[in-house]
Coordinates of C-alpha atoms in Angstrom, one line a residue:
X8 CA -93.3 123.0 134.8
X9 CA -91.8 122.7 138.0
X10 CA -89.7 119.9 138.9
X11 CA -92.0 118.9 141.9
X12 CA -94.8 118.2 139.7
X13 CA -93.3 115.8 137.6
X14 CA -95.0 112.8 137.7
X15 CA -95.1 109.5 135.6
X16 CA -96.0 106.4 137.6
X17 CA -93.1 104.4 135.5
X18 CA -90.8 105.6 137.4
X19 CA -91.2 103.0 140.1
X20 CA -89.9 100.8 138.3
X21 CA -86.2 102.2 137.5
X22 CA -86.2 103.2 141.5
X23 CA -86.8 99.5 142.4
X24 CA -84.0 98.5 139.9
X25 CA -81.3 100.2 141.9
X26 CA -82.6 99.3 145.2
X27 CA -83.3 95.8 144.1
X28 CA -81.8 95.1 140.8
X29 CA -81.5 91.2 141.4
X30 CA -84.8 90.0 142.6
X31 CA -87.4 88.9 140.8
X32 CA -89.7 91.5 139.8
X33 CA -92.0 88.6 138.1
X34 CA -91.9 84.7 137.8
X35 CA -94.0 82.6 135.1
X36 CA -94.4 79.2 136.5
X37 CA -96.2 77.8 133.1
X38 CA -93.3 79.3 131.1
X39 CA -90.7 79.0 133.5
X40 CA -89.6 82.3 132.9
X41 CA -88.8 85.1 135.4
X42 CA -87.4 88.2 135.3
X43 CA -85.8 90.8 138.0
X44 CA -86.2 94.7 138.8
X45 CA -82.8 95.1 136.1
X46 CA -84.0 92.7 133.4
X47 CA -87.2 94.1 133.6
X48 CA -86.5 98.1 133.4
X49 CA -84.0 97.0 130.8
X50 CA -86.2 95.1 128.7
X51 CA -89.3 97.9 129.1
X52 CA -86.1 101.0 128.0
X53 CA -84.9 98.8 125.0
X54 CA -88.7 98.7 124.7
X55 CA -89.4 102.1 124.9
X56 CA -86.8 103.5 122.2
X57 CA -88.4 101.0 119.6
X58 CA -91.9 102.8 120.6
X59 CA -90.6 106.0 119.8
X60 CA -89.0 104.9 116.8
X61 CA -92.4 103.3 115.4
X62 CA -94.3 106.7 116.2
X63 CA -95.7 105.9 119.6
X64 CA -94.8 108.0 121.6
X65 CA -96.1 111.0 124.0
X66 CA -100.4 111.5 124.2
X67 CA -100.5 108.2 121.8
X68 CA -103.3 106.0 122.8
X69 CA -102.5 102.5 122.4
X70 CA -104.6 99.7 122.6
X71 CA -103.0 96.8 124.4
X72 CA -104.2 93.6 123.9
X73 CA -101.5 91.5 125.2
X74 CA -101.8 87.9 127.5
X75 CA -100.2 88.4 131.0
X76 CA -96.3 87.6 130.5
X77 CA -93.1 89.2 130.4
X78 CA -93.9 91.4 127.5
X79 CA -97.0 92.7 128.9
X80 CA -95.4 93.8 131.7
X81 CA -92.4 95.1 130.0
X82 CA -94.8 96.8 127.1
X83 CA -97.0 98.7 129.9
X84 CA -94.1 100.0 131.3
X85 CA -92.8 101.3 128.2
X86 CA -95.9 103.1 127.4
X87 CA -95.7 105.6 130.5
X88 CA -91.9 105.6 130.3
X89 CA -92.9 107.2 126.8
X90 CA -95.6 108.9 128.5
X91 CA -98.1 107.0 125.7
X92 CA -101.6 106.2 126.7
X93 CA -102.5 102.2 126.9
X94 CA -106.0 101.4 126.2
X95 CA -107.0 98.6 128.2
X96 CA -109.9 97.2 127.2
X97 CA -110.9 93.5 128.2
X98 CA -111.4 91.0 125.7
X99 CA -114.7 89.0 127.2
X100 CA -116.5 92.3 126.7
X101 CA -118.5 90.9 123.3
X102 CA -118.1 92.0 119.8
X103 CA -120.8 94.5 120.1
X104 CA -119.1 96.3 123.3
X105 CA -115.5 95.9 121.8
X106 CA -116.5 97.8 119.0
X107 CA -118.2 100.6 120.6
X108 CA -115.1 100.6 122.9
X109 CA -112.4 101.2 120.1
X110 CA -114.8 104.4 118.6
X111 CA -114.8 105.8 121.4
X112 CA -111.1 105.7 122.8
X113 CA -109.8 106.6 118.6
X114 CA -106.4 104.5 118.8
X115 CA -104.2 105.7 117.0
X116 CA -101.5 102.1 118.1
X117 CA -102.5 98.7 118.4
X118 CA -100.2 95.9 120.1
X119 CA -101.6 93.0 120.3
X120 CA -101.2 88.8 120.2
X121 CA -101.7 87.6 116.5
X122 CA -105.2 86.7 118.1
X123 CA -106.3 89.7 118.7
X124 CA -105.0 91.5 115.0
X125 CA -107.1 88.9 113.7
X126 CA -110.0 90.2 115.2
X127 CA -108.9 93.4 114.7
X128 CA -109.1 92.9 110.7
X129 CA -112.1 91.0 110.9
X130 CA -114.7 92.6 112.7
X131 CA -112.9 96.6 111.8
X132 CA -111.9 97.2 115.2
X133 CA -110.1 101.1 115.0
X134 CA -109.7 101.2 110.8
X135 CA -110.8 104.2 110.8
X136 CA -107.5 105.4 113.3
X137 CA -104.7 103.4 114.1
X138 CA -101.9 103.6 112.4
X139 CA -99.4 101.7 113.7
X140 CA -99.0 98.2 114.6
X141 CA -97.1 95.9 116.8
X142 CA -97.4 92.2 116.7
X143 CA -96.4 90.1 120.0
X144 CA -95.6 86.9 118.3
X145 CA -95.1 86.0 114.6
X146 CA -96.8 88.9 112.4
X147 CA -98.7 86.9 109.3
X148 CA -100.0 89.1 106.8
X149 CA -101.2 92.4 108.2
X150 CA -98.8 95.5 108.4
X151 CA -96.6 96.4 110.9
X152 CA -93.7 95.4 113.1
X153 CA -93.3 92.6 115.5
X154 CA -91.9 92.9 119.3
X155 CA -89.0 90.7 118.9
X156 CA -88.1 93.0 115.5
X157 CA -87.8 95.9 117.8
X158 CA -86.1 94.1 120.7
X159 CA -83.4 93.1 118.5
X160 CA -83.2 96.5 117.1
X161 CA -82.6 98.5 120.1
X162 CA -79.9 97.3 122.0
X163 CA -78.7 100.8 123.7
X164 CA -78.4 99.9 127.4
X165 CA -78.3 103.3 128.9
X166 CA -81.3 104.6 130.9
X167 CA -83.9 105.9 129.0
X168 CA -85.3 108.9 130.5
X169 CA -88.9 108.9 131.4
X170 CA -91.3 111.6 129.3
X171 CA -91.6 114.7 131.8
X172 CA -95.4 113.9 132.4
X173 CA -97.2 115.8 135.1
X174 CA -100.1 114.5 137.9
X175 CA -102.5 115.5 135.6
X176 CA -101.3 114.1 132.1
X177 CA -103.3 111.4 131.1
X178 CA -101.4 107.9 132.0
X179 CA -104.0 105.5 130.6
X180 CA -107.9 104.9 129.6
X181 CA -109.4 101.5 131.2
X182 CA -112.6 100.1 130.2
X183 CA -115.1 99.6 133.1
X184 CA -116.4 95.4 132.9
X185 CA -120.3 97.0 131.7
X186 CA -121.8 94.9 134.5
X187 CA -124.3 97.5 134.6
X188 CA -124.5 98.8 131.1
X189 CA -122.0 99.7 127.9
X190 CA -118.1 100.1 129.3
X191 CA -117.0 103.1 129.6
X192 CA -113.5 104.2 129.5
X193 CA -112.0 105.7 132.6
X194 CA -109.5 108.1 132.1
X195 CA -106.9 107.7 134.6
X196 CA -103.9 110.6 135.6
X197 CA -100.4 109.5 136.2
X198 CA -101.5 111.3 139.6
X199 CA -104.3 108.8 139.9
X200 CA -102.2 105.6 139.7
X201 CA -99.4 107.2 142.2
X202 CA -102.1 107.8 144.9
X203 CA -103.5 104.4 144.4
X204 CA -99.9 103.0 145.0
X205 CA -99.9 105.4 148.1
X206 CA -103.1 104.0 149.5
X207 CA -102.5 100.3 148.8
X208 CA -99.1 100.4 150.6
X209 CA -100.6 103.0 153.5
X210 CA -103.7 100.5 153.7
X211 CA -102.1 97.1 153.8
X212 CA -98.9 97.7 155.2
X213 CA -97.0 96.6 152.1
X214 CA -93.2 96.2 151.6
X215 CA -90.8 95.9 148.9
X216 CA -89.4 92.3 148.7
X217 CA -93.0 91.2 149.5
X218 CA -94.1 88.1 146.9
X219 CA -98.0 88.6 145.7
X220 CA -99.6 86.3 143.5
X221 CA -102.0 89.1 141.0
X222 CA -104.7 87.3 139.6
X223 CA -106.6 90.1 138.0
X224 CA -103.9 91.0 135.3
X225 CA -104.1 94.9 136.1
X226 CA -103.5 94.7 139.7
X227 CA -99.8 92.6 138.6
X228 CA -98.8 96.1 137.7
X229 CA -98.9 97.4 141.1
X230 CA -96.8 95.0 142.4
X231 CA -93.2 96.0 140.7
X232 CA -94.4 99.5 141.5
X233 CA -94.6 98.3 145.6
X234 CA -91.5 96.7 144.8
X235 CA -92.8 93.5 145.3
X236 CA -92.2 90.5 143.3
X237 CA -95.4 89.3 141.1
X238 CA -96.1 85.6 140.6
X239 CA -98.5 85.4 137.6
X240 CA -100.6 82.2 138.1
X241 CA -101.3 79.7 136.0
X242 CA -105.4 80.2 135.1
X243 CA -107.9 81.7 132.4
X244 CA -108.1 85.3 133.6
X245 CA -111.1 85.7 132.0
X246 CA -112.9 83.0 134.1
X247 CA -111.4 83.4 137.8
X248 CA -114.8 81.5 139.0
X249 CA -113.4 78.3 137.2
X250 CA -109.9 78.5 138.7
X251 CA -108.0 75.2 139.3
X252 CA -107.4 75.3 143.0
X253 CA -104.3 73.1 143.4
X254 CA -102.6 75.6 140.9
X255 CA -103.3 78.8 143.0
X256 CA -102.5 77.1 145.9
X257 CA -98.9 75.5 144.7
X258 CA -97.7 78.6 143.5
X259 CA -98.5 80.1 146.9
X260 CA -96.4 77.2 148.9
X261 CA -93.7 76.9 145.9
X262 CA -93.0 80.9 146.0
X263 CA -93.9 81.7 149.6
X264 CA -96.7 84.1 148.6
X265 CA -97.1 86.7 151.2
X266 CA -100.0 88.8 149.3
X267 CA -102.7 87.8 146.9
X268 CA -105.7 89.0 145.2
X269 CA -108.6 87.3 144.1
X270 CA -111.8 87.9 143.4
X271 CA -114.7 86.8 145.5
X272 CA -115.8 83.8 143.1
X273 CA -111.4 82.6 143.0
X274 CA -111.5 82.9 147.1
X275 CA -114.7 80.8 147.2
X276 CA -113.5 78.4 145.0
X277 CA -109.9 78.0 146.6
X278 CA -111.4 78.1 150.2
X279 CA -113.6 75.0 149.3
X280 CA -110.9 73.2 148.0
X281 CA -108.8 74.3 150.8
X282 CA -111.3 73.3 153.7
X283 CA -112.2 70.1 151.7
X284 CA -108.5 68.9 151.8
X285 CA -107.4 70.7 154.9
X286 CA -105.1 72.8 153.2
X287 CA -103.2 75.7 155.1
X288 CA -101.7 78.7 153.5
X289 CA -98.6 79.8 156.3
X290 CA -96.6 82.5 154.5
X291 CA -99.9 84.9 153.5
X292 CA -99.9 87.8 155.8
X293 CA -103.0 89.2 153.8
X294 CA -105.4 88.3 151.2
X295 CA -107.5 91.3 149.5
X296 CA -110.9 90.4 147.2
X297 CA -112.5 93.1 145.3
X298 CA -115.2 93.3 142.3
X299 CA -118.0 92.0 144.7
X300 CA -119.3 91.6 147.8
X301 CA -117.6 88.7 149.5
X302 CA -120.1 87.0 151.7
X303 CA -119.0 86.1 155.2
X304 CA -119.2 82.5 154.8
X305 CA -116.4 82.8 152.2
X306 CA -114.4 84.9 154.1
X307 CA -114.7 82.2 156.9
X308 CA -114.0 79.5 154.6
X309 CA -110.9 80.9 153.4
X310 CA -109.5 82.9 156.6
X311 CA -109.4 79.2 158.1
X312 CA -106.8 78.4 155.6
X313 CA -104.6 81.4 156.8
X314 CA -102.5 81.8 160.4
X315 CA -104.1 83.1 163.4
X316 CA -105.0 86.8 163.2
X317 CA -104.0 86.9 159.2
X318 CA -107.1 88.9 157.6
X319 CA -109.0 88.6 154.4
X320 CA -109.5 92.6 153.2
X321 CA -112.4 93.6 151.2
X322 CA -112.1 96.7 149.6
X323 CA -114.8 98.7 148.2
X324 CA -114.2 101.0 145.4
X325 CA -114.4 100.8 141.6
X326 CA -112.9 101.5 138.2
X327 CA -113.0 104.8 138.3
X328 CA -112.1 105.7 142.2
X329 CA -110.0 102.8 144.1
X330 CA -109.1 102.1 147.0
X331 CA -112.4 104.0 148.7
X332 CA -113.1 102.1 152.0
X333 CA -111.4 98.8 153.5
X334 CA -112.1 96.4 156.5
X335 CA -111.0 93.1 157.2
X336 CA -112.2 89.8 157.8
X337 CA -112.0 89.7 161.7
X338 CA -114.3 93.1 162.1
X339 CA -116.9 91.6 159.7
X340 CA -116.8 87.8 161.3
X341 CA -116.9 89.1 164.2
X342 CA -119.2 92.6 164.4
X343 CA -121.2 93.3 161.3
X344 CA -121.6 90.0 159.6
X345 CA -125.2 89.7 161.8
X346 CA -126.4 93.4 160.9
X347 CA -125.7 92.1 157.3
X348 CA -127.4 88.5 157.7
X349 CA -130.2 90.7 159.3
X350 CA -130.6 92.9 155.9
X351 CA -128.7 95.9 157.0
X352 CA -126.4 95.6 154.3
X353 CA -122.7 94.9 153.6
X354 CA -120.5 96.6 155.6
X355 CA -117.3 97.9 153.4
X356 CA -115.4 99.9 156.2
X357 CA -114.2 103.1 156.5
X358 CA -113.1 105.8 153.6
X359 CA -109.3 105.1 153.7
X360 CA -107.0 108.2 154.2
X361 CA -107.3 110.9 151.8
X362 CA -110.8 109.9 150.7
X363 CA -114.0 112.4 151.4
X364 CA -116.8 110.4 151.3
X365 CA -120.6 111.7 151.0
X366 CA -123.8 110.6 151.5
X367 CA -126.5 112.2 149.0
X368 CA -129.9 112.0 148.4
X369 CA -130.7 109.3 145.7
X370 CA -131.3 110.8 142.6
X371 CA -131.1 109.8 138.4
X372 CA -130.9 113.0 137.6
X373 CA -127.6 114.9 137.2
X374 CA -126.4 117.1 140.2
X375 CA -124.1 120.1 138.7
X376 CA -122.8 121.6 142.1
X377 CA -121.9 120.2 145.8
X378 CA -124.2 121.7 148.2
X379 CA -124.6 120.7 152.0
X380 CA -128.2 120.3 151.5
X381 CA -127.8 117.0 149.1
X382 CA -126.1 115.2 152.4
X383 CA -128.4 112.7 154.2
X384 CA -128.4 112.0 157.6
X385 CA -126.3 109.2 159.6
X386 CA -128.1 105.8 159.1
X387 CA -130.3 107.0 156.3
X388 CA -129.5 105.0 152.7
X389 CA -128.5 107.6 149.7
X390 CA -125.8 107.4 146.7
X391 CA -122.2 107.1 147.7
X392 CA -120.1 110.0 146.3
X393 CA -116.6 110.1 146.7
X394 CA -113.4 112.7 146.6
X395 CA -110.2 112.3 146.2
X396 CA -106.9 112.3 144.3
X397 CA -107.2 108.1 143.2
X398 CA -110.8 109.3 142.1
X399 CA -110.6 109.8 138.1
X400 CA -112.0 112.9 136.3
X401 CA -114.1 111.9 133.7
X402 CA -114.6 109.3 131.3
X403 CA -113.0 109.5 127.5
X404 CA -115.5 110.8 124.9
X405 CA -118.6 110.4 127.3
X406 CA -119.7 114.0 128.1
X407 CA -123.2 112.7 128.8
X408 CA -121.6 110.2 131.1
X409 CA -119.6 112.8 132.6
X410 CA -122.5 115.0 133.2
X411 CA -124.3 112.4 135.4
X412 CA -121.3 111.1 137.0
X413 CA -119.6 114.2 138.8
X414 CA -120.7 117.1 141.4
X415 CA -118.3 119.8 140.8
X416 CA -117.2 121.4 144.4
X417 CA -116.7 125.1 144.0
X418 CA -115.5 125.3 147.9
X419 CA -112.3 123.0 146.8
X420 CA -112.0 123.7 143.0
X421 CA -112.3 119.7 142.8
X422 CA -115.2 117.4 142.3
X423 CA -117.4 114.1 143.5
X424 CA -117.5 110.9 141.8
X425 CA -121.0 109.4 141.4
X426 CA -120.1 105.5 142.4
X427 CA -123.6 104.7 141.3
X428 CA -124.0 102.6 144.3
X429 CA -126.6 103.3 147.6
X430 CA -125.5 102.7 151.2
X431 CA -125.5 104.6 154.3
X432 CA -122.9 105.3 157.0
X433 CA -123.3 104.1 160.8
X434 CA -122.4 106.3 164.3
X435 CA -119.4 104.5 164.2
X436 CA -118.5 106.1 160.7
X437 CA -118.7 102.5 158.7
X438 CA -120.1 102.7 155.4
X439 CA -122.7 100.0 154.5
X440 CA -123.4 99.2 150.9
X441 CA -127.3 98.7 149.8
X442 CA -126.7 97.7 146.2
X443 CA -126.2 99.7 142.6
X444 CA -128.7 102.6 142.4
X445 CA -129.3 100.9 138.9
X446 CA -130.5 98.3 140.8
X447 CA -132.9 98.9 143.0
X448 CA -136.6 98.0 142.8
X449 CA -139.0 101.3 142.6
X450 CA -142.3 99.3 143.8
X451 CA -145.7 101.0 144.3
X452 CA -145.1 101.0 148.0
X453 CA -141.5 102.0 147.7
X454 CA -138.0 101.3 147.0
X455 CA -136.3 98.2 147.4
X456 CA -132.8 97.5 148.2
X457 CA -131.0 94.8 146.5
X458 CA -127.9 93.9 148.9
X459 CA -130.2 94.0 151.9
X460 CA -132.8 92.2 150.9
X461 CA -131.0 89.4 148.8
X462 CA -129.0 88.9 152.8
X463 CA -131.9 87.5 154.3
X464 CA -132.5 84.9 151.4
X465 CA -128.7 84.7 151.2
X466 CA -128.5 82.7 154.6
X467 CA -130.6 79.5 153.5
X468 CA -127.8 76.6 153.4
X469 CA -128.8 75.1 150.0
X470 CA -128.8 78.8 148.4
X471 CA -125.4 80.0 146.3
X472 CA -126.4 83.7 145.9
X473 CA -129.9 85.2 144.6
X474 CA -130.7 88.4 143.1
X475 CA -133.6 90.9 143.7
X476 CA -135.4 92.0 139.9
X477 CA -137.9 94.2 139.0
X478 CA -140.5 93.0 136.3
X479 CA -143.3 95.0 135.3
X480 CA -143.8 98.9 134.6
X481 CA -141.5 101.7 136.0
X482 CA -142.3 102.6 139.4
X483 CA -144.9 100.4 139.8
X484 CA -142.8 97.0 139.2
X485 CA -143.0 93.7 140.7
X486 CA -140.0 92.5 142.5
X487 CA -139.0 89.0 142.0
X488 CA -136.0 87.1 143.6
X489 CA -134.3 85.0 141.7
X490 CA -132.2 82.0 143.0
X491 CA -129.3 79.8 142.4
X492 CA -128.9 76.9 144.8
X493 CA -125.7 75.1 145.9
X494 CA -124.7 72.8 143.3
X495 CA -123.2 70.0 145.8
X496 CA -126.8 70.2 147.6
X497 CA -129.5 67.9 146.8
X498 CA -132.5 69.7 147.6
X499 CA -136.5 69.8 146.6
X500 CA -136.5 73.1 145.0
X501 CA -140.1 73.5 145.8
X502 CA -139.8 72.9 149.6
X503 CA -136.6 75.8 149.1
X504 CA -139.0 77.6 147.7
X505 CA -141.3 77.3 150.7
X506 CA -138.7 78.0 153.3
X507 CA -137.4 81.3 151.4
X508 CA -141.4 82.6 151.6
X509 CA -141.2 82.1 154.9
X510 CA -137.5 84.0 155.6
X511 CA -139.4 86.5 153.7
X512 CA -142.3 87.4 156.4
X513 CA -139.9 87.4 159.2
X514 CA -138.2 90.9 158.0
X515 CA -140.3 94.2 157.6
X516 CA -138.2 95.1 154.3
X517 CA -138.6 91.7 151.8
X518 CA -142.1 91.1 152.9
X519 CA -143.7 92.1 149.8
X520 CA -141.4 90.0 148.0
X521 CA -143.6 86.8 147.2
X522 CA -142.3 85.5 143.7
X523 CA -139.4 83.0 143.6
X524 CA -137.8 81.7 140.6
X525 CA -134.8 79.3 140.2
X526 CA -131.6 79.6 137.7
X527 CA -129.6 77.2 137.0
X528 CA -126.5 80.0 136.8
X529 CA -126.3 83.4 137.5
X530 CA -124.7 85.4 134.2
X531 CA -121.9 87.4 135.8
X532 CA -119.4 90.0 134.7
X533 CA -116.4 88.1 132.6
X534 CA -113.5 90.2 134.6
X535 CA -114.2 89.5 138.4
X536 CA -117.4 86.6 137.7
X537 CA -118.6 88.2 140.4
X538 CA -121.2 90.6 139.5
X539 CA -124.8 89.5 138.9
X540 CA -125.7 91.0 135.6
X541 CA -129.3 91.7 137.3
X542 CA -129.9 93.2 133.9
X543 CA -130.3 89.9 132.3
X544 CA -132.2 88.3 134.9
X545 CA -134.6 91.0 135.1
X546 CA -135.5 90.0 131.2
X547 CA -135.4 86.2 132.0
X548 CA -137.6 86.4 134.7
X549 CA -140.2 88.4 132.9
X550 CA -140.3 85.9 130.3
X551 CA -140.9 83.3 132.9
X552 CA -143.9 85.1 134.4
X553 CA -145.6 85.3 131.2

């Protein structure tokens, strides 16, 4: 192997350590712990040699099931350095899901809380595999070692050497949320994860000694590898949507946060506390929201928080394939948020650099070669297919999902990602997303989009959010829109009801859409509480129309 295509995405973190060995590389307010770029690729070698010495090592996947803090950070960290391959595999996912998740990924490490080894024993997860065991915190009675154990028992302070892991060794395998069916786990490269740090930093503009405040526990890794410093908030990660404001908003004053993601539901909920109590947020030069579509009345909400010309960015992309597209808040206030309101969509930007993005006619079935005659024409909705070297190549021990997932292109030797997602891209080379093909509502007189449609009910002021459903036979179904109101709005629900009839006539597309039914709260996905699981509505509604 040549020594230009080395590549292990770890080794960010040593490079930061000699440019910037003294600042913090991540601060804990509720522990009041921090640790800098030395401390930190210190603690993740000592780390790293104990690994190797308990049999993890090279190719080993490891499931990691470890509460954002200094040893999860350190712990990741030692797995590439190792060149070991975390699992990550979200907790909230349900028994049922977990299970399925830990046969298919075959463990053969698992590192966890005491929490999770006790769920581990009980409900089975990876007997049948995994064969050695780290506890993170005080081990009770199953086998294994403990963190602190190997800690104390590798003090060598020299620099470990990183495993010589190419673009194309296998860095990790993270669990999609199932939003729209079982997770699957997304096999990422060590060459994936360095063009995602490319394209966040091209993208965004961002710079080492930056301070971001992560509150999605995956993107926190990014941040020591962009050399910025990572403030982990004090909130239930599994529940962003139920974030206590004044916390994300004091550790943004207390720290001087310049970066920070949230996810739509955390931006809505801080931006209504912020506008409530006329909060402003002076040292963000950019907030970025992912996991749903943010609507434009929560991107004004919290943009009025931030200084003059300081942007919200939404980018659109996904598990397996991110960043795809970007645009900011000031382009959609200002230009597309009234093709949008109209039902034309929501507008996610352009394909950032390095990304090929396609067009192609909408189709379950799978599509074994690229061919030019699959494109559809400017303006016209198909499936979103994307190229590129952040895009991952397949999905661990899911041929079938493989199989209806990518195009291979013989012209470049490479391949498309299926996003699973419809939308359509403008003159102006925009790209305007429609909705999951999953989704969409195949009625006797034709398909119907969900993001389009659900706009125009969308902009009633005592409506939350609602969700187009198909009930009935394929093909021939019945499409129903369920709604959630506004909770601080005291409304008649039938005069709502009314009202939303009407928005429907006034629009070409929603017209045949003449059943409304009201929910008290949407289920949504545990990692972003974002995503409508229109799955489960579809069922509940068709129980109500019994």
């Amino acid at each position: 192997m040549l020594e230009s295509e080395l590549v292990n995405i770890a080794a960010h973190l040593p490079e930061m350590a000699k440019r910037q060995p003294d600042t913090s590389a991540i601060i804990f307010p509720k522990q009041n712990r921090s640790l800098s770029f030395s401390e930190l690729n210190t603690l993740s070698d000592r780390i790293a040699r104990g690994l190797i010495a308990n049999g993890i090592c090279r190719g080993v996947r490891t499931v990691l099931m470890v509460t954002p803090s200094p040893e999860f950070f350190a712990l990741t960290f030692a797995l590439f350095k190792v060149g070991a391959v975390p699992v990550l595999i979200d907790p909230g996912l349900g028994i049922k899901n977990l299970k399925q998740c830990f046969a298919e990924a075959q463990p053969h490490a698992f590192i966890g809380i005491p929490k999770a080894h006790l769920a581990r024993l009980i409900f089975g997860w990876g007997k049948e595999t995994i064969r050695t065991w780290i506890t993170v915190g005080p081990r009770l009675f199953w086998e294994g070692t403990t963190l602190n154990k190997i800690i104390e028992e590798h003090t060598d302070a020299s620099p470990f050497v990183p495993a010589p892991t190419s673009s194309e060794d296998v860095a990790a395998i993270l669990f999609t949320s199932g939003s729209t069916g079982v997770p699957k786990g997304a096999v990422y490269s060590h060459g994936n994860f360095a063009a995602q740090v490319k394209a966040l930093k091209q993208v965004y503009g961002i710079e080492p000694g930056e301070i971001d405040l992560p509150t999605f526990p995956l993107f926190a890794l990014f941040a020591p590898a962009l050399g910025m410093t990572a403030v982990i908030p004090e909130m239930d990660f599994t529940r962003p949507g139920s974030v206590d404001p004044k916390k994300i908003i004091g550790a943004i004053h207390t720290y001087g946060v310049t970066t920070m993601f949230g996810s739509p539901a955390l931006i809505n909920r801080v931006g209504r506390y912020g506008v409530q109590h006329q909060v402003k947020l002076p040292t963000l030069r950019r907030a970025i929201s992912a996991g749903a579509p943010v609507s434009a009345a929560v991107l004004e909400r919290f943009t009025s928080l931030l200084n003059p010309g300081v942007q919200v960015f939404t980018p659109y992309g996904a598990t397996e394939a991110l960043p795809v597209c970007s645009i900011g808040s000031t382009e959609i206030l200002e230009t597309t948020r009234k093709i949008t309101d109209a039902g034309g969509g929501v507008c996610v930007g352009r394909p950032v650099e390095g990304i090929r993005l396609e067009i192609v006619q909408i189709s379950d079935d799978p599509i074994c070669s690229w061919h030019e005659s699959l494109r559809v024409p400017t303006g016209k909705i198909g499936e979103i297919v994307v190229q590129g070297e952040q895009v991952t190549r397949g999905y661990y021990n899911r041929p079938e999902s493989d199989h209806l997932s990518k195009i291979a292109d013989p012209e470049t030797g490479s391949f498309f990602h299926r996003m699973g997602d419809l939308g359509g891209r403008d003159e102006e080379g925009r790209i305007w997303f429609c909705g999951r093909k999953s989704h969409r509502v195949e009625t006797e007189s034709g398909p119907l989009y969900t993001i389009p449609c659900e706009a125009v009910f969308n902009a009633h002021p005592a409506v939350f959010r609602t969700a187009l459903v198909g009930v009935g036979a394929p093909g021939e179904l019945k499409p129903v829109l369920c709604v959630e109101l506004e909770k601080d709005v005291k409304v008649d629900p039938e005069l709502v009801r009314a009202e939303l009839l009407s928005f429907a006539q006034d629009h070409i597309h929603t017209k045949s859409i003449e059943t409304i039914l009201f929910h008290p709260a949407f289920p949504v996905d545990i990692r972003h509480n974002a995503k409508i699981f229109r799955e489960k509505l579809a069922v509940w509604a068709a129980a109500r129309l019994k």
